[in-house]
Short mmCIF file of C-alpha atoms and ligand atoms in Angstrom, two decimals:
data_model
loop_
_atom_site.label_atom_id
_atom_site.label_comp_id
_atom_site.label_asym_id
_atom_site.label_seq_id
_atom_site.Cartn_x
_atom_site.Cartn_y
_atom_site.Cartn_z
CA MET A 1 0.01 0.04 -0.02
CA SER A 2 1.19 3.53 -0.63
CA ASP A 3 0.00 7.10 -0.36
CA ALA A 4 1.02 9.97 -2.53
CA ARG A 5 0.92 12.37 0.38
CA CYS A 6 3.18 10.10 2.60
CA LYS A 7 6.82 11.37 3.00
CA VAL A 8 8.06 7.74 3.29
CA CYS A 9 6.04 6.29 0.34
CA THR A 10 7.19 9.03 -2.00
CA HIS A 11 10.82 8.95 -0.80
CA PRO A 12 13.32 7.74 -3.37
CA GLU A 13 14.93 5.52 -0.62
CA ARG A 14 11.65 4.09 0.65
CA GLY A 15 13.20 0.63 0.84
CA LEU A 16 16.09 1.83 3.03
CA ILE A 17 13.74 3.69 5.33
CA GLU A 18 11.57 0.62 5.76
CA LYS A 19 14.69 -1.47 6.41
CA ASP A 20 15.48 1.02 9.31
CA ILE A 21 11.93 0.80 10.51
CA THR A 22 11.87 -3.00 10.57
CA SER A 23 15.35 -3.27 12.19
CA GLY A 24 13.93 -1.99 15.41
CA MET A 25 15.22 1.52 15.19
CA SER A 26 12.89 3.97 17.12
CA ASN A 27 10.48 6.17 15.11
CA THR A 28 12.34 9.16 16.37
CA ARG A 29 15.64 7.91 15.19
CA VAL A 30 14.33 6.94 11.78
CA ALA A 31 12.64 10.33 11.52
CA SER A 32 15.72 12.30 12.31
CA HIS A 33 17.95 10.13 10.26
CA TRP A 34 15.79 10.70 7.13
CA GLY A 35 14.90 14.34 7.91
CA MET A 36 11.15 13.81 8.35
CA SER A 37 8.72 14.06 11.23
CA LYS A 38 8.06 11.30 13.68
CA ASP A 39 4.42 11.43 12.70
CA SER A 40 5.34 10.67 9.03
CA VAL A 41 7.32 7.59 10.15
CA MET A 42 4.59 6.43 12.49
CA ARG A 43 1.73 6.89 9.95
CA HIS A 44 3.71 5.03 7.33
CA LYS A 45 4.57 2.21 9.72
CA ARG A 46 0.86 1.93 10.73
CA ALA A 47 -0.83 2.25 7.40
CA HIS A 48 1.53 1.56 4.48
CA LEU A 49 3.85 -1.24 5.48
CA SER A 50 3.38 -4.46 3.58
CA ALA A 51 2.03 -7.46 5.57
CA ALA A 52 5.33 -9.15 5.26
CA LEU A 53 7.20 -6.21 6.75
CA LYS A 54 4.68 -5.92 9.55
CA GLY A 55 5.26 -9.56 10.24
CA VAL A 56 8.99 -8.95 10.59
CA ILE A 57 8.20 -6.20 13.24
CA ALA A 58 5.70 -8.40 15.14
CA ARG A 59 8.22 -11.28 15.25
CA ARG A 60 11.02 -9.02 16.50
CA ASP A 61 8.79 -7.47 19.18
CA THR A 62 7.59 -10.83 20.39
CA GLU A 63 11.15 -12.21 20.61
CA SER A 64 12.56 -9.15 22.56
CA GLY A 65 9.46 -9.23 24.78
CA THR A 66 9.98 -12.94 25.46
CA ARG A 67 13.65 -12.33 26.32
CA ALA A 68 12.63 -9.39 28.70
CA LEU A 69 10.09 -11.77 30.32
CA ASP A 70 12.71 -14.46 30.87
CA ARG A 71 15.00 -11.93 32.47
CA LEU A 72 12.25 -10.49 34.67
CA GLU A 73 11.24 -13.97 35.84
CA GLY A 74 14.91 -14.64 36.69
CA LEU A 75 14.94 -11.35 38.79
CA TYR A 76 11.72 -12.25 40.43
CA GLY A 77 13.13 -15.53 41.61
CA ARG A 78 16.21 -13.87 42.97
CA ALA A 79 14.21 -11.21 44.83
CA GLU A 80 11.98 -13.94 46.20
CA GLY A 81 15.10 -15.75 47.44
CA ILE A 82 16.33 -12.60 49.20
CA LEU A 83 12.93 -12.12 50.80
CA ASP A 84 12.93 -15.66 52.13
CA ALA A 85 16.50 -15.29 53.49
CA ALA A 86 15.76 -11.85 55.04
CA THR A 87 12.56 -13.22 56.68
CA GLU A 88 14.35 -16.19 58.08
CA GLU A 89 17.17 -13.97 59.47
CA GLY A 90 14.59 -11.47 60.86
CA LYS A 91 15.92 -8.50 58.77
CA ALA A 92 12.77 -6.41 58.37
CA SER A 93 14.32 -3.58 56.32
CA MET A 94 15.78 -6.09 53.90
CA SER A 95 12.48 -7.84 53.64
CA LEU A 96 10.85 -4.48 52.84
CA ALA A 97 13.32 -3.76 50.18
CA ALA A 98 12.77 -7.19 48.64
CA ILE A 99 8.99 -6.71 48.70
CA LYS A 100 9.29 -3.38 46.98
CA GLU A 101 11.41 -5.13 44.18
CA LEU A 102 9.05 -7.88 43.85
CA ARG A 103 6.06 -5.59 43.41
CA GLY A 104 7.83 -3.57 40.78
CA ILE A 105 8.76 -6.79 39.02
CA VAL A 106 5.19 -8.08 39.09
CA GLU A 107 3.84 -4.76 37.74
CA LEU A 108 6.38 -5.01 34.88
CA LEU A 109 5.60 -8.63 34.18
CA ALA A 110 1.87 -7.87 34.10
CA LYS A 111 2.40 -4.96 31.72
CA LEU A 112 4.73 -7.00 29.49
CA THR A 113 2.48 -10.07 29.41
CA GLY A 114 -0.46 -7.73 28.54
CA GLU A 115 1.52 -6.13 25.70
CA LEU A 116 2.62 -9.52 24.34
CA ASP A 117 -1.02 -10.64 24.25
CA GLU A 118 -1.91 -7.40 22.53
CA ARG A 119 -5.05 -7.25 24.47
CA PRO A 120 -6.69 -3.73 24.38
CA THR A 121 -7.27 -4.04 28.09
CA VAL A 122 -3.56 -3.49 28.80
CA GLN A 123 -4.01 0.23 29.25
CA VAL A 124 -6.60 -0.34 32.10
CA LEU A 125 -4.75 -3.38 33.48
CA ASN A 126 -5.05 -3.16 37.15
CA VAL A 127 -2.10 -4.99 38.62
CA SER A 128 -3.69 -5.18 42.05
CA THR A 129 -6.19 -7.68 40.80
CA SER A 130 -3.69 -9.92 38.82
CA PRO A 131 -3.52 -13.51 40.41
CA GLU A 132 0.25 -13.29 40.47
CA TRP A 133 0.22 -10.10 42.44
CA LEU A 134 -2.52 -11.32 44.88
CA ALA A 135 -0.50 -14.61 45.54
CA THR A 136 2.71 -12.45 46.04
CA ARG A 137 0.81 -10.09 48.41
CA ASP A 138 -0.40 -13.03 50.48
CA THR A 139 3.17 -14.43 50.70
CA LEU A 140 4.50 -11.03 51.67
CA MET A 141 1.90 -10.40 54.40
CA ARG A 142 2.55 -13.87 55.88
CA ALA A 143 6.39 -13.22 55.70
CA LEU A 144 5.87 -9.98 57.46
CA MET A 145 3.81 -11.48 60.36
CA PRO A 146 6.82 -11.48 62.69
CA PHE A 147 7.24 -7.78 62.08
CA PRO A 148 3.91 -6.09 62.96
CA ASP A 149 5.10 -2.54 62.40
CA ALA A 150 6.52 -3.43 59.03
CA ALA A 151 3.42 -5.35 58.08
CA GLN A 152 1.24 -2.37 58.89
CA ALA A 153 3.46 -0.05 56.91
CA VAL A 154 3.38 -2.35 53.89
CA ALA A 155 -0.30 -2.85 54.12
CA GLN A 156 -0.92 0.83 54.20
CA ALA A 157 1.55 1.52 51.21
CA LEU A 158 -0.20 -1.23 49.27
CA GLU A 159 -3.66 0.14 49.90
CA ALA A 160 -2.50 3.65 48.79
CA GLY A 161 -0.91 2.19 45.73
CA GLU A 162 -3.97 0.15 44.84
CA GLY A 163 -6.25 2.99 45.35
CA ARG A 164 -4.32 5.01 42.94
CA GLY A 165 -4.16 2.36 40.22
ZN1 ZN B 216 3.73 5.66 3.54
#
């Protein structure tokens, strides 16, 4: 598909520009490299790329998303291990730090999983209702039982965060 008003379609080096677009270069970088607006690049990418090129982009995004998921899951496991160790050793502040990390990772995981599924609900995804987070929260609250002050602080912080989301 092409459009006579599109800066990319009418560009003599359209093939090279599309190569940049599908190579994973950001819209902004492609735009500044070829002296056009980011909007032109985005519009072309959305409306004028061939199905084959769109396939290239989708595959690349899925692959990099999957790699990011793997890494995040690895991090999650490590933070969980730290939480267990800190709880066993009765180190409340270290437990709290691990909990903060875990919550951030769960949020990222939820976001990333939503993006990979390409569900339109990703924008309104409420992490506080995701099963992973609810399970984590239960674990956290149990882990914090020996530290009533910390447990209370965490519960309050979570409530504030969930109300915001
Ligand atoms: Zn175009």
